[in-house]
């Protein structure tokens, strides 16, 4: 069975004390994970070092970053590289979140470089894709998302693609309280898997975890996660509350 993943994306939230408290609270929930389940906490860079030490002994929990630089090192003031994150023990990085595409003008060309930096450092990119409402209104969402996958991931080889996690996040569902229906999520996840299969074959496409993101809460997670091609979620707002997030972890398929 594919890995089932509850991934938190804290975005730019919480001060140092709040972040430390939330990490402690989630830790202390002691949720039993099966061997195919995992939790990924994507937190602000500055808290990663401490968090990794805190979670060292916690099996199947991983501390992740929300971004990395396109380059390896050098005179790039303010940037953080995948190799720096690797040196702290980071195993996952969110790449291509719609907020970065929109507010930081990240193009597919930029995302390809970030994905490559991750893979060079044995880090799994959590590659985000998803359409705006205007595109869904025109019923062009399948083609649009397939093209994001083609443009950013089709340069990879059979081995590399197995180290990618995909997060489908329809932009109209992010932070709006409006989720895709479980059928809409399943239809898109199938479309993504089919797109991957056309390039990498059914067997490889079948192994890739595809997460859903967009207003997932503890009270709607089970329904969405129960769909065949939905392998968990990428969670924003609800990941900032330990009880809410624990409910979402508990909704993962066993
Ligand atoms: P919300 O869960 O707050 O809608 O955010 C989703 C998201 O953007 C996760 O990356």
GROMACS .gro file of C-alpha atoms and ligand atoms in nm:
model
  264
    1UNK     CA    1   0.000   0.000   0.000
    2UNK     CA    2   0.113   0.354  -0.073
    3UNK     CA    3   0.234   0.571   0.216
    4UNK     CA    4  -0.055   0.753   0.382
    5UNK     CA    5   0.060   1.098   0.493
    6UNK     CA    6  -0.078   1.369   0.719
    7UNK     CA    7   0.135   1.672   0.634
    8UNK     CA    8   0.107   2.000   0.823
    9UNK     CA    9   0.189   2.330   0.657
   10UNK     CA   10   0.218   2.590   0.931
   11UNK     CA   11   0.295   2.863   0.674
   12UNK     CA   12   0.416   3.188   0.841
   13UNK     CA   13   0.243   3.133   1.176
   14UNK     CA   14   0.339   3.101   1.545
   15UNK     CA   15   0.614   3.266   1.747
   16UNK     CA   16   0.895   3.057   1.896
   17UNK     CA   17   0.713   2.975   2.218
   18UNK     CA   18   0.388   2.887   2.042
   19UNK     CA   19   0.572   2.669   1.792
   20UNK     CA   20   0.755   2.485   2.067
   21UNK     CA   21   0.430   2.430   2.259
   22UNK     CA   22   0.247   2.299   1.954
   23UNK     CA   23   0.529   2.057   1.875
   24UNK     CA   24   0.513   1.932   2.235
   25UNK     CA   25   0.135   1.895   2.223
   26UNK     CA   26   0.138   1.695   1.900
   27UNK     CA   27   0.423   1.483   2.035
   28UNK     CA   28   0.237   1.406   2.354
   29UNK     CA   29  -0.073   1.279   2.172
   30UNK     CA   30   0.117   0.953   2.114
   31UNK     CA   31  -0.092   0.856   1.814
   32UNK     CA   32  -0.025   0.500   1.701
   33UNK     CA   33   0.087   0.502   1.339
   34UNK     CA   34   0.097   0.188   1.126
   35UNK     CA   35   0.411   0.125   0.920
   36UNK     CA   36   0.257   0.277   0.604
   37UNK     CA   37   0.145   0.597   0.780
   38UNK     CA   38   0.353   0.905   0.845
   39UNK     CA   39   0.325   1.259   0.974
   40UNK     CA   40   0.520   1.546   0.816
   41UNK     CA   41   0.538   1.880   0.996
   42UNK     CA   42   0.638   2.161   0.757
   43UNK     CA   43   0.735   2.446   0.983
   44UNK     CA   44   0.917   2.780   0.950
   45UNK     CA   45   1.290   2.736   0.884
   46UNK     CA   46   1.397   2.894   1.209
   47UNK     CA   47   1.226   2.630   1.423
   48UNK     CA   48   1.348   2.328   1.226
   49UNK     CA   49   1.672   2.262   1.418
   50UNK     CA   50   1.502   2.249   1.757
   51UNK     CA   51   1.207   2.049   1.622
   52UNK     CA   52   1.429   1.782   1.470
   53UNK     CA   53   1.601   1.731   1.806
   54UNK     CA   54   1.264   1.711   1.980
   55UNK     CA   55   1.124   1.452   1.738
   56UNK     CA   56   1.439   1.243   1.703
   57UNK     CA   57   1.293   0.938   1.875
   58UNK     CA   58   0.947   0.964   1.725
   59UNK     CA   59   0.905   0.702   1.452
   60UNK     CA   60   0.733   0.801   1.128
   61UNK     CA   61   0.726   1.172   1.222
   62UNK     CA   62   0.931   1.404   1.001
   63UNK     CA   63   1.012   1.773   1.028
   64UNK     CA   64   0.999   1.946   0.691
   65UNK     CA   65   1.059   2.285   0.530
   66UNK     CA   66   0.816   2.492   0.323
   67UNK     CA   67   1.061   2.601   0.057
   68UNK     CA   68   1.427   2.596  -0.047
   69UNK     CA   69   1.657   2.788  -0.280
   70UNK     CA   70   1.711   2.705  -0.647
   71UNK     CA   71   2.087   2.711  -0.593
   72UNK     CA   72   2.327   2.506  -0.382
   73UNK     CA   73   2.517   2.781  -0.200
   74UNK     CA   74   2.682   3.117  -0.254
   75UNK     CA   75   2.597   3.487  -0.253
   76UNK     CA   76   2.217   3.464  -0.226
   77UNK     CA   77   2.132   3.679   0.076
   78UNK     CA   78   1.841   3.547   0.278
   79UNK     CA   79   1.810   3.213   0.098
   80UNK     CA   80   1.819   2.864   0.255
   81UNK     CA   81   1.946   2.573   0.047
   82UNK     CA   82   1.832   2.213   0.029
   83UNK     CA   83   2.183   2.105   0.131
   84UNK     CA   84   2.161   2.317   0.450
   85UNK     CA   85   1.826   2.158   0.531
   86UNK     CA   86   1.970   1.814   0.455
   87UNK     CA   87   2.252   1.884   0.701
   88UNK     CA   88   1.989   1.937   0.974
   89UNK     CA   89   1.819   1.607   0.887
   90UNK     CA   90   1.527   1.736   0.680
   91UNK     CA   91   1.375   1.468   0.456
   92UNK     CA   92   1.077   1.655   0.300
   93UNK     CA   93   1.030   2.003   0.152
   94UNK     CA   94   0.711   2.157   0.014
   95UNK     CA   95   0.780   2.282  -0.338
   96UNK     CA   96   0.557   2.498  -0.554
   97UNK     CA   97   0.287   2.588  -0.305
   98UNK     CA   98   0.034   2.817  -0.477
   99UNK     CA   99   0.120   3.096  -0.230
  100UNK     CA  100   0.481   3.084  -0.345
  101UNK     CA  101   0.378   3.071  -0.710
  102UNK     CA  102   0.155   3.375  -0.655
  103UNK     CA  103   0.343   3.595  -0.406
  104UNK     CA  104   0.699   3.498  -0.501
  105UNK     CA  105   0.641   3.452  -0.872
  106UNK     CA  106   0.771   3.096  -0.876
  107UNK     CA  107   0.745   2.959  -1.229
  108UNK     CA  108   0.759   2.597  -1.339
  109UNK     CA  109   1.118   2.663  -1.449
  110UNK     CA  110   1.210   2.772  -1.095
  111UNK     CA  111   1.028   2.474  -0.945
  112UNK     CA  112   1.223   2.229  -1.161
  113UNK     CA  113   1.545   2.365  -1.012
  114UNK     CA  114   1.412   2.336  -0.656
  115UNK     CA  115   1.296   1.979  -0.717
  116UNK     CA  116   1.639   1.890  -0.853
  117UNK     CA  117   1.815   2.047  -0.550
  118UNK     CA  118   1.591   1.841  -0.319
  119UNK     CA  119   1.662   1.514  -0.498
  120UNK     CA  120   2.038   1.581  -0.505
  121UNK     CA  121   2.017   1.603  -0.125
  122UNK     CA  122   1.802   1.292  -0.074
  123UNK     CA  123   1.505   1.510   0.018
  124UNK     CA  124   1.154   1.428  -0.104
  125UNK     CA  125   0.976   1.726  -0.258
  126UNK     CA  126   0.607   1.755  -0.174
  127UNK     CA  127   0.514   1.902  -0.509
  128UNK     CA  128   0.200   2.117  -0.504
  129UNK     CA  129  -0.034   2.161  -0.797
  130UNK     CA  130  -0.388   2.291  -0.836
  131UNK     CA  131  -0.611   2.521  -1.033
  132UNK     CA  132  -0.783   2.855  -0.973
  133UNK     CA  133  -1.161   2.868  -0.971
  134UNK     CA  134  -1.171   3.033  -1.316
  135UNK     CA  135  -1.009   2.726  -1.464
  136UNK     CA  136  -1.250   2.486  -1.292
  137UNK     CA  137  -1.544   2.699  -1.403
  138UNK     CA  138  -1.429   2.639  -1.761
  139UNK     CA  139  -1.387   2.265  -1.681
  140UNK     CA  140  -1.021   2.285  -1.779
  141UNK     CA  141  -0.883   2.169  -1.443
  142UNK     CA  142  -0.768   1.825  -1.557
  143UNK     CA  143  -0.563   1.957  -1.844
  144UNK     CA  144  -0.424   2.245  -1.634
  145UNK     CA  145  -0.303   2.023  -1.349
  146UNK     CA  146  -0.172   1.758  -1.590
  147UNK     CA  147   0.038   2.030  -1.754
  148UNK     CA  148   0.181   2.137  -1.416
  149UNK     CA  149   0.287   1.775  -1.361
  150UNK     CA  150   0.429   1.743  -1.713
  151UNK     CA  151   0.619   2.072  -1.696
  152UNK     CA  152   0.772   2.018  -1.350
  153UNK     CA  153   0.816   1.642  -1.315
  154UNK     CA  154   0.856   1.485  -1.658
  155UNK     CA  155   1.229   1.558  -1.670
  156UNK     CA  156   1.279   1.305  -1.389
  157UNK     CA  157   1.373   0.941  -1.444
  158UNK     CA  158   1.189   0.631  -1.317
  159UNK     CA  159   1.390   0.618  -0.995
  160UNK     CA  160   1.364   0.989  -0.917
  161UNK     CA  161   0.988   1.013  -0.961
  162UNK     CA  162   0.939   0.750  -0.689
  163UNK     CA  163   1.087   1.004  -0.447
  164UNK     CA  164   0.818   1.262  -0.513
  165UNK     CA  165   0.501   1.321  -0.312
  166UNK     CA  166   0.230   1.520  -0.490
  167UNK     CA  167  -0.019   1.748  -0.316
  168UNK     CA  168  -0.326   1.851  -0.511
  169UNK     CA  169  -0.444   2.181  -0.366
  170UNK     CA  170  -0.724   2.351  -0.557
  171UNK     CA  171  -0.655   2.720  -0.496
  172UNK     CA  172  -1.024   2.796  -0.442
  173UNK     CA  173  -1.025   2.556  -0.145
  174UNK     CA  174  -0.718   2.693   0.037
  175UNK     CA  175  -0.808   2.878   0.355
  176UNK     CA  176  -1.163   2.933   0.231
  177UNK     CA  177  -1.346   2.668   0.431
  178UNK     CA  178  -1.468   2.528   0.097
  179UNK     CA  179  -1.324   2.181   0.031
  180UNK     CA  180  -1.339   1.991  -0.291
  181UNK     CA  181  -1.598   1.716  -0.258
  182UNK     CA  182  -1.442   1.376  -0.207
  183UNK     CA  183  -1.551   1.289  -0.563
  184UNK     CA  184  -1.383   1.602  -0.705
  185UNK     CA  185  -1.066   1.515  -0.516
  186UNK     CA  186  -1.074   1.153  -0.633
  187UNK     CA  187  -1.134   1.256  -0.996
  188UNK     CA  188  -0.834   1.488  -0.992
  189UNK     CA  189  -0.609   1.240  -0.811
  190UNK     CA  190  -0.698   0.980  -1.077
  191UNK     CA  191  -0.616   1.235  -1.347
  192UNK     CA  192  -0.277   1.300  -1.185
  193UNK     CA  193  -0.202   0.928  -1.153
  194UNK     CA  194  -0.301   0.868  -1.513
  195UNK     CA  195  -0.073   1.152  -1.625
  196UNK     CA  196   0.215   0.998  -1.428
  197UNK     CA  197   0.137   0.653  -1.568
  198UNK     CA  198   0.159   0.778  -1.926
  199UNK     CA  199   0.522   0.876  -1.871
  200UNK     CA  200   0.645   0.641  -1.597
  201UNK     CA  201   0.414   0.338  -1.631
  202UNK     CA  202   0.127   0.209  -1.416
  203UNK     CA  203   0.349   0.035  -1.167
  204UNK     CA  204   0.547   0.349  -1.077
  205UNK     CA  205   0.240   0.577  -1.084
  206UNK     CA  206   0.071   0.341  -0.843
  207UNK     CA  207   0.344   0.388  -0.584
  208UNK     CA  208   0.328   0.769  -0.566
  209UNK     CA  209   0.140   0.923  -0.274
  210UNK     CA  210  -0.100   1.199  -0.378
  211UNK     CA  211  -0.227   1.421  -0.095
  212UNK     CA  212  -0.528   1.650  -0.100
  213UNK     CA  213  -0.504   2.002   0.048
  214UNK     CA  214  -0.764   2.274   0.094
  215UNK     CA  215  -0.973   2.329   0.408
  216UNK     CA  216  -0.923   1.977   0.543
  217UNK     CA  217  -1.046   1.956   0.903
  218UNK     CA  218  -1.090   1.671   1.148
  219UNK     CA  219  -1.459   1.650   1.059
  220UNK     CA  220  -1.414   1.608   0.683
  221UNK     CA  221  -1.079   1.426   0.663
  222UNK     CA  222  -1.213   1.068   0.685
  223UNK     CA  223  -1.446   1.112   0.393
  224UNK     CA  224  -1.180   1.264   0.167
  225UNK     CA  225  -0.905   1.021   0.275
  226UNK     CA  226  -1.131   0.720   0.218
  227UNK     CA  227  -1.112   0.774  -0.160
  228UNK     CA  228  -0.894   0.526  -0.344
  229UNK     CA  229  -0.642   0.769  -0.489
  230UNK     CA  230  -0.627   1.008  -0.194
  231UNK     CA  231  -0.328   0.916   0.023
  232UNK     CA  232  -0.371   1.173   0.298
  233UNK     CA  233  -0.365   1.550   0.315
  234UNK     CA  234  -0.160   1.870   0.328
  235UNK     CA  235  -0.316   2.074   0.603
  236UNK     CA  236  -0.290   2.449   0.666
  237UNK     CA  237  -0.514   2.612   0.927
  238UNK     CA  238  -0.621   2.293   1.103
  239UNK     CA  239  -0.259   2.188   1.157
  240UNK     CA  240  -0.212   2.477   1.402
  241UNK     CA  241  -0.433   2.307   1.658
  242UNK     CA  242  -0.306   1.983   1.813
  243UNK     CA  243  -0.653   1.833   1.865
  244UNK     CA  244  -0.767   1.915   1.512
  245UNK     CA  245  -0.447   1.786   1.358
  246UNK     CA  246  -0.456   1.467   1.566
  247UNK     CA  247  -0.808   1.403   1.440
  248UNK     CA  248  -0.676   1.436   1.086
  249UNK     CA  249  -0.387   1.196   1.154
  250UNK     CA  250  -0.638   0.946   1.292
  251UNK     CA  251  -0.840   0.974   0.969
  252UNK     CA  252  -0.556   0.832   0.755
  253UNK     CA  253  -0.622   0.494   0.594
  254UNK     CA  254  -0.454   0.216   0.794
  255LIG     P1  255  -0.590   2.523   0.456
  255LIG     O1  256  -0.592   2.384   0.515
  255LIG     O2  257  -0.579   2.629   0.559
  255LIG     O3  258  -0.702   2.543   0.359
  255LIG     O4  259  -0.453   2.535   0.371
  255LIG     C1  260  -0.423   2.436   0.281
  255LIG     C2  261  -0.282   2.456   0.237
  255LIG     O5  262  -0.251   2.553   0.169
  255LIG     C3  263  -0.181   2.360   0.281
  255LIG     O6  264  -0.063   2.375   0.212
   0.00000   0.00000   0.00000
